[in-house]
PDB file of C-alpha atoms and ligand atoms in Angstrom:
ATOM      1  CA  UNK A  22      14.574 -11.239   9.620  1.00  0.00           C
ATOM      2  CA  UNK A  23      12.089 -14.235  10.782  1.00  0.00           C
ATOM      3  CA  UNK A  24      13.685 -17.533  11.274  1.00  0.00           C
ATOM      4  CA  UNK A  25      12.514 -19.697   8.918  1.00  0.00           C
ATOM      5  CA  UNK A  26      10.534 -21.960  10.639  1.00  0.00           C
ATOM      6  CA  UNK A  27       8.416 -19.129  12.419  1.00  0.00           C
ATOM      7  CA  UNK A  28       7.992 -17.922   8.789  1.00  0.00           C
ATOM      8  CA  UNK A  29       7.170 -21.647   7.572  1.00  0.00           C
ATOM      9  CA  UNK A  30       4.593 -21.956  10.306  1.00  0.00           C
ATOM     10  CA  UNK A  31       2.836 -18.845   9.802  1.00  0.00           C
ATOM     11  CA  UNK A  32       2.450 -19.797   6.026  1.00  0.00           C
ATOM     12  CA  UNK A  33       0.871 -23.082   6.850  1.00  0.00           C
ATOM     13  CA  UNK A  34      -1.067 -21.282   9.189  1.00  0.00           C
ATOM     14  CA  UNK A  35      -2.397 -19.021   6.123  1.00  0.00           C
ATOM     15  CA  UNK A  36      -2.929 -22.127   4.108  1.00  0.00           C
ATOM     16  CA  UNK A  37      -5.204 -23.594   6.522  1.00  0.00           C
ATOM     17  CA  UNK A  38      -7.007 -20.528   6.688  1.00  0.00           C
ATOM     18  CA  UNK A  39      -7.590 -20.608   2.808  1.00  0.00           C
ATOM     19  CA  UNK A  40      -9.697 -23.880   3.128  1.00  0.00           C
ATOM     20  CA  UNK A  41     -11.918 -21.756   5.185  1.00  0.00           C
ATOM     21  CA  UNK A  42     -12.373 -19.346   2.444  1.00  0.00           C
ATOM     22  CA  UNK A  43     -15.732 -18.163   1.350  1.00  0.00           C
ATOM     23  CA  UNK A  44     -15.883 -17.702  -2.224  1.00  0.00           C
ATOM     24  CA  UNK A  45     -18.779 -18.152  -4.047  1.00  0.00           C
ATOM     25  CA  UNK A  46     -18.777 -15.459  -6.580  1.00  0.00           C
ATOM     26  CA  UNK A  47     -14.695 -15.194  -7.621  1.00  0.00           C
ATOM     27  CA  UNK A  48     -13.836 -18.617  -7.002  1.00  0.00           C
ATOM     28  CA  UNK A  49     -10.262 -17.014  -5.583  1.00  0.00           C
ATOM     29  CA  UNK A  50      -9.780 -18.361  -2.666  1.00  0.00           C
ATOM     30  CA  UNK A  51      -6.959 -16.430  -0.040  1.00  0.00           C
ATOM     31  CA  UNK A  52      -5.745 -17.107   3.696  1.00  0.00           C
ATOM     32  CA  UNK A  53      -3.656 -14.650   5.959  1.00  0.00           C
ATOM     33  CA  UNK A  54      -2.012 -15.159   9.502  1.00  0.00           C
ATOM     34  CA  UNK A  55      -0.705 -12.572  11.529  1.00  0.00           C
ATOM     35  CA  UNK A  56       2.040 -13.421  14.100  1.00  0.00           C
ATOM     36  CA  UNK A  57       2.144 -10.723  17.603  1.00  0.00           C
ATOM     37  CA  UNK A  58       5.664  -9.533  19.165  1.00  0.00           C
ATOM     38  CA  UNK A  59       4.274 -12.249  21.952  1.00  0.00           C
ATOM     39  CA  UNK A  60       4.277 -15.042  19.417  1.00  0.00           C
ATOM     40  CA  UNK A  61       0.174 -15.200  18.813  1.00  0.00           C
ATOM     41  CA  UNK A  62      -0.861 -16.305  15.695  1.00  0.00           C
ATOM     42  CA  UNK A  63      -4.395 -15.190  14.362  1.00  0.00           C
ATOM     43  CA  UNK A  64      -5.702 -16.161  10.735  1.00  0.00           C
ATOM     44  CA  UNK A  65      -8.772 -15.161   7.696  1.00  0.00           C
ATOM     45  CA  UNK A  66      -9.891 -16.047   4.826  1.00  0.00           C
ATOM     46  CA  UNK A  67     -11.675 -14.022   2.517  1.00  0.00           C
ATOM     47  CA  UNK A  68     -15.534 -13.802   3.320  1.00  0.00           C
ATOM     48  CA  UNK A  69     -17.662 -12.643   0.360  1.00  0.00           C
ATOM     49  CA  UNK A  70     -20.786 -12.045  -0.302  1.00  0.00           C
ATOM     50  CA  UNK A  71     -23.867 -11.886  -2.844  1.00  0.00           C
ATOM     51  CA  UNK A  72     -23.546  -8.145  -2.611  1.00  0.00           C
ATOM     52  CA  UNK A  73     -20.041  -8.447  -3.711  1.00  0.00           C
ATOM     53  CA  UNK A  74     -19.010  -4.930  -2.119  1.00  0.00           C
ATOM     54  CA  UNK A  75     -19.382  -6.135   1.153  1.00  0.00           C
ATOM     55  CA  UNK A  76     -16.448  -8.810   0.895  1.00  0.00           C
ATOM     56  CA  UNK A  77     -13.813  -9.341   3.173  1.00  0.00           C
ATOM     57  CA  UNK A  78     -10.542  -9.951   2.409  1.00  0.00           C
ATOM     58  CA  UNK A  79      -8.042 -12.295   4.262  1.00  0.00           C
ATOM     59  CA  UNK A  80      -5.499  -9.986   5.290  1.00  0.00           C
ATOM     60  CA  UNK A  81      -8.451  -8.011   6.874  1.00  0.00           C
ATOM     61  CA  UNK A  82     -10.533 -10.712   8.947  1.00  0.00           C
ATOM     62  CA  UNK A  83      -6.842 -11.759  10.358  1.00  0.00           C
ATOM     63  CA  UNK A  84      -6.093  -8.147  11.486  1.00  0.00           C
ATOM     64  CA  UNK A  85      -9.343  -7.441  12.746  1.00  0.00           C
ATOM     65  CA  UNK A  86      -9.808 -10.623  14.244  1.00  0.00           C
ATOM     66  CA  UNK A  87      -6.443 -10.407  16.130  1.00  0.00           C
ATOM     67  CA  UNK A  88      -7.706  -6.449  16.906  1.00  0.00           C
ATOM     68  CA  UNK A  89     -10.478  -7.830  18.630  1.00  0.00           C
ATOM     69  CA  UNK A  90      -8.676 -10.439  20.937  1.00  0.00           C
ATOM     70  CA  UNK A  91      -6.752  -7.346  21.925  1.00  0.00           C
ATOM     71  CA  UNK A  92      -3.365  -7.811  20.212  1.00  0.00           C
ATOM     72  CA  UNK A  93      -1.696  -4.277  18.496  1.00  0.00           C
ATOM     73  CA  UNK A  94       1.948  -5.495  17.789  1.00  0.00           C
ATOM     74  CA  UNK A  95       2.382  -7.268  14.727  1.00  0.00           C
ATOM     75  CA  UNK A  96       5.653  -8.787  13.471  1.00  0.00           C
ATOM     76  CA  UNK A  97       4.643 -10.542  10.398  1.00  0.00           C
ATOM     77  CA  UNK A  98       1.493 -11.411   8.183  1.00  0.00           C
ATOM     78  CA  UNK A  99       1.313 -13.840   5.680  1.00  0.00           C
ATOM     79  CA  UNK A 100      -1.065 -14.244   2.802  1.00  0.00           C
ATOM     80  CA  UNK A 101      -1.298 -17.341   0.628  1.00  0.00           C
ATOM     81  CA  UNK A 102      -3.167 -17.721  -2.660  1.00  0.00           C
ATOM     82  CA  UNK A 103      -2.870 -19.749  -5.577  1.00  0.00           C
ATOM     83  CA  UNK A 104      -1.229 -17.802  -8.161  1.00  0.00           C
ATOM     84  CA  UNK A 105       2.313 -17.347  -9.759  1.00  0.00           C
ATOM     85  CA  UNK A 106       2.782 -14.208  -9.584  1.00  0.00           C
ATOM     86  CA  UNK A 107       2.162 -14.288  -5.862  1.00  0.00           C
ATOM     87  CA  UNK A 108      -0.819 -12.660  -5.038  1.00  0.00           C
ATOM     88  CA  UNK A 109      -0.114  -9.079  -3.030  1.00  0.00           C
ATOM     89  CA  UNK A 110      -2.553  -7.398  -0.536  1.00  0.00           C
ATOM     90  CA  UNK A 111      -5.401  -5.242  -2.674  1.00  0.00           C
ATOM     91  CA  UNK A 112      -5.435  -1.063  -1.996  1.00  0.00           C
ATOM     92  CA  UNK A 113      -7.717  -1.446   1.114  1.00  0.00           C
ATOM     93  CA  UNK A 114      -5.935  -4.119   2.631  1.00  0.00           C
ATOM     94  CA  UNK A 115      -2.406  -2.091   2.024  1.00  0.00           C
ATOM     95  CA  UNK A 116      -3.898   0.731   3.771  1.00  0.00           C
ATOM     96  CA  UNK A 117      -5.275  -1.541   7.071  1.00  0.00           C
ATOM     97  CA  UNK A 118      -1.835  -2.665   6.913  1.00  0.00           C
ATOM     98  CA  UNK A 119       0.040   0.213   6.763  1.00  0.00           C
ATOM     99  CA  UNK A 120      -1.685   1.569   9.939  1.00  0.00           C
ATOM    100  CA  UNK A 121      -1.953  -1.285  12.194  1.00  0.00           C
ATOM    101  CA  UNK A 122       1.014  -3.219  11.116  1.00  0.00           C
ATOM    102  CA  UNK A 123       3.427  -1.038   9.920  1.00  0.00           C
ATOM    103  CA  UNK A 124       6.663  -3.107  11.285  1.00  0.00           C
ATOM    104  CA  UNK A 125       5.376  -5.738   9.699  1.00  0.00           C
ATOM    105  CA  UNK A 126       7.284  -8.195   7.342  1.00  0.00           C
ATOM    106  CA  UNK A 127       4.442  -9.204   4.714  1.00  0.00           C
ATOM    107  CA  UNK A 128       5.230 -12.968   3.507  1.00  0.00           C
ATOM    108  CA  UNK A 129       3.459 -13.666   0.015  1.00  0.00           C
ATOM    109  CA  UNK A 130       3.210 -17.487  -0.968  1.00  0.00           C
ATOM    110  CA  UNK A 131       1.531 -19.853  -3.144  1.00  0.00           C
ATOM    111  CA  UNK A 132       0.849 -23.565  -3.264  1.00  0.00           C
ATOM    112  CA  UNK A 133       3.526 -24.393  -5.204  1.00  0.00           C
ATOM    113  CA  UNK A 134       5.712 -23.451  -1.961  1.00  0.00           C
ATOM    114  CA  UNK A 135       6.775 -19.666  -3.911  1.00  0.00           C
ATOM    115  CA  UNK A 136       7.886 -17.310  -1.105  1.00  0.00           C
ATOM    116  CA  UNK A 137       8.558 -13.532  -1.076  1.00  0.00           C
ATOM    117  CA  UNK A 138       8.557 -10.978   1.296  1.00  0.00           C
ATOM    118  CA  UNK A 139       7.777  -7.634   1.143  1.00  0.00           C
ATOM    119  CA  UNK A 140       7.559  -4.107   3.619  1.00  0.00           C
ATOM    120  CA  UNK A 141       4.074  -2.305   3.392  1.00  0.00           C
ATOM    121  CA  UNK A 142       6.081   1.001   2.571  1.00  0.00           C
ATOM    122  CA  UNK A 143       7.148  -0.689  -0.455  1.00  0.00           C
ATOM    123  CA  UNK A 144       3.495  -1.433  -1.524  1.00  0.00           C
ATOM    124  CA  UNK A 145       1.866   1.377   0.011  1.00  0.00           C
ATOM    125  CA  UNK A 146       4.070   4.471   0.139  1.00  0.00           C
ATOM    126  CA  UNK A 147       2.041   7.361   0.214  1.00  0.00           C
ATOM    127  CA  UNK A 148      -0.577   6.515   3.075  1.00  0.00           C
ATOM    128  CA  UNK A 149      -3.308   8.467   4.669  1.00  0.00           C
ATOM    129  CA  UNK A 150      -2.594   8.900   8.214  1.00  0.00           C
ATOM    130  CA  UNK A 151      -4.073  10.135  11.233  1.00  0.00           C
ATOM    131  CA  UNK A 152      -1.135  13.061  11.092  1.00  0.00           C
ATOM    132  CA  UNK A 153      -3.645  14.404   8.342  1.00  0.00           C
ATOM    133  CA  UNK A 154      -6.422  15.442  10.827  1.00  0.00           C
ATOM    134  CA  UNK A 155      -4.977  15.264  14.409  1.00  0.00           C
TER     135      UNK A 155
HETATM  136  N1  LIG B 171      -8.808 -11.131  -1.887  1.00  0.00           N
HETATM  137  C1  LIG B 171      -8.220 -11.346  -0.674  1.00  0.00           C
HETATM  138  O1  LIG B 171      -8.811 -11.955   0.214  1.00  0.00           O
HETATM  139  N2  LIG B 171      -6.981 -10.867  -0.472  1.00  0.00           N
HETATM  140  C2  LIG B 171      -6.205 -10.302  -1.438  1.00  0.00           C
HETATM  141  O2  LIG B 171      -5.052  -9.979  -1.173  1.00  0.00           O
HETATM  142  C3  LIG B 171      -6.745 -10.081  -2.787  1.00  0.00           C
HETATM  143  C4  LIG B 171      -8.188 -10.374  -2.952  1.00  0.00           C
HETATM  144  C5  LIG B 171     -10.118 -11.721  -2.137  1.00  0.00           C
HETATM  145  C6  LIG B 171     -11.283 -10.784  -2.185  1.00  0.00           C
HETATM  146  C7  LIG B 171     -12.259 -11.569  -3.045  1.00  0.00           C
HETATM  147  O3  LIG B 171     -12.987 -12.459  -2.208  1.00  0.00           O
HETATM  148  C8  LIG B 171     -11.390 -12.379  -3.964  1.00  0.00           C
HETATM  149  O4  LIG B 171     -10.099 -12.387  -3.383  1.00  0.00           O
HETATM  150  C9  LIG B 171     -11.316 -11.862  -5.378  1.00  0.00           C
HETATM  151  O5  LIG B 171     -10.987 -10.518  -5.382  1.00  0.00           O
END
């Protein structure tokens, strides 16, 4: 269990990352932050684009961004949207999650200040793993 005001900043972190959202074409705007076992924070927003498949989601650009700055332990992700029910990670996210941040606590939140938290075996139980080729 996060303390609270570890799990408070990370959600304002996501928030802020929501203004930075791309959406043209949905109009839905999301933000995720990721928090590292050494207490780095990293955030997205989702990125899309005209041809629509090629969209990034917010739980992705955080992960990959923090990927890319070298971190690989994640303790918790957040993901804000506006919506009641609380808006979940989609399929592809779920399975980026489930193999780069499988510790993680995922915190779901909305403007309205709406918090729940979730495990990705809970969302995602059945993943595809490396164990199925190596
Ligand atoms: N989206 C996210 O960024 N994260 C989610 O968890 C759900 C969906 C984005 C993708 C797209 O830009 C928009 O929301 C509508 O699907």
């Amino acid at each position: 269990m996060t303390d609270a005001k570890v799990t408070r900043d990370l959600l304002a972190a996501a928030a802020a990352a929501r203004e930075h959202a791309h959406a043209p074409y949905s109009g839905f705007r999301v933000g995720a932050a990721v928090r590292t076992a050494d207490g780095r924070v990293f955030t997205g927003c989702n990125i899309e684009n005209a041809t629509y498949g090629l969209t990034l989601c917010a739980e992705r650009v955080a992960v990959f961004k923090a990927m890319s700055e070298g971190a690989r332990e994640f303790v918790q992700v957040a993901v804000v949207a506006d919506t009641d029910p609380l808006t979940p990670p989609c399929g592809a996210c779920r399975q980026i999650l489930s193999e780069f941040c499988p510790r993680a606590e995922i915190v779901l939140s909305n403007l309205a200040g709406r918090v729940e938290t979730r495990r990705i075996e809970e969302l995602f139980p059945s993943p595809f793993h490396e164990r199925f080729f190596r």
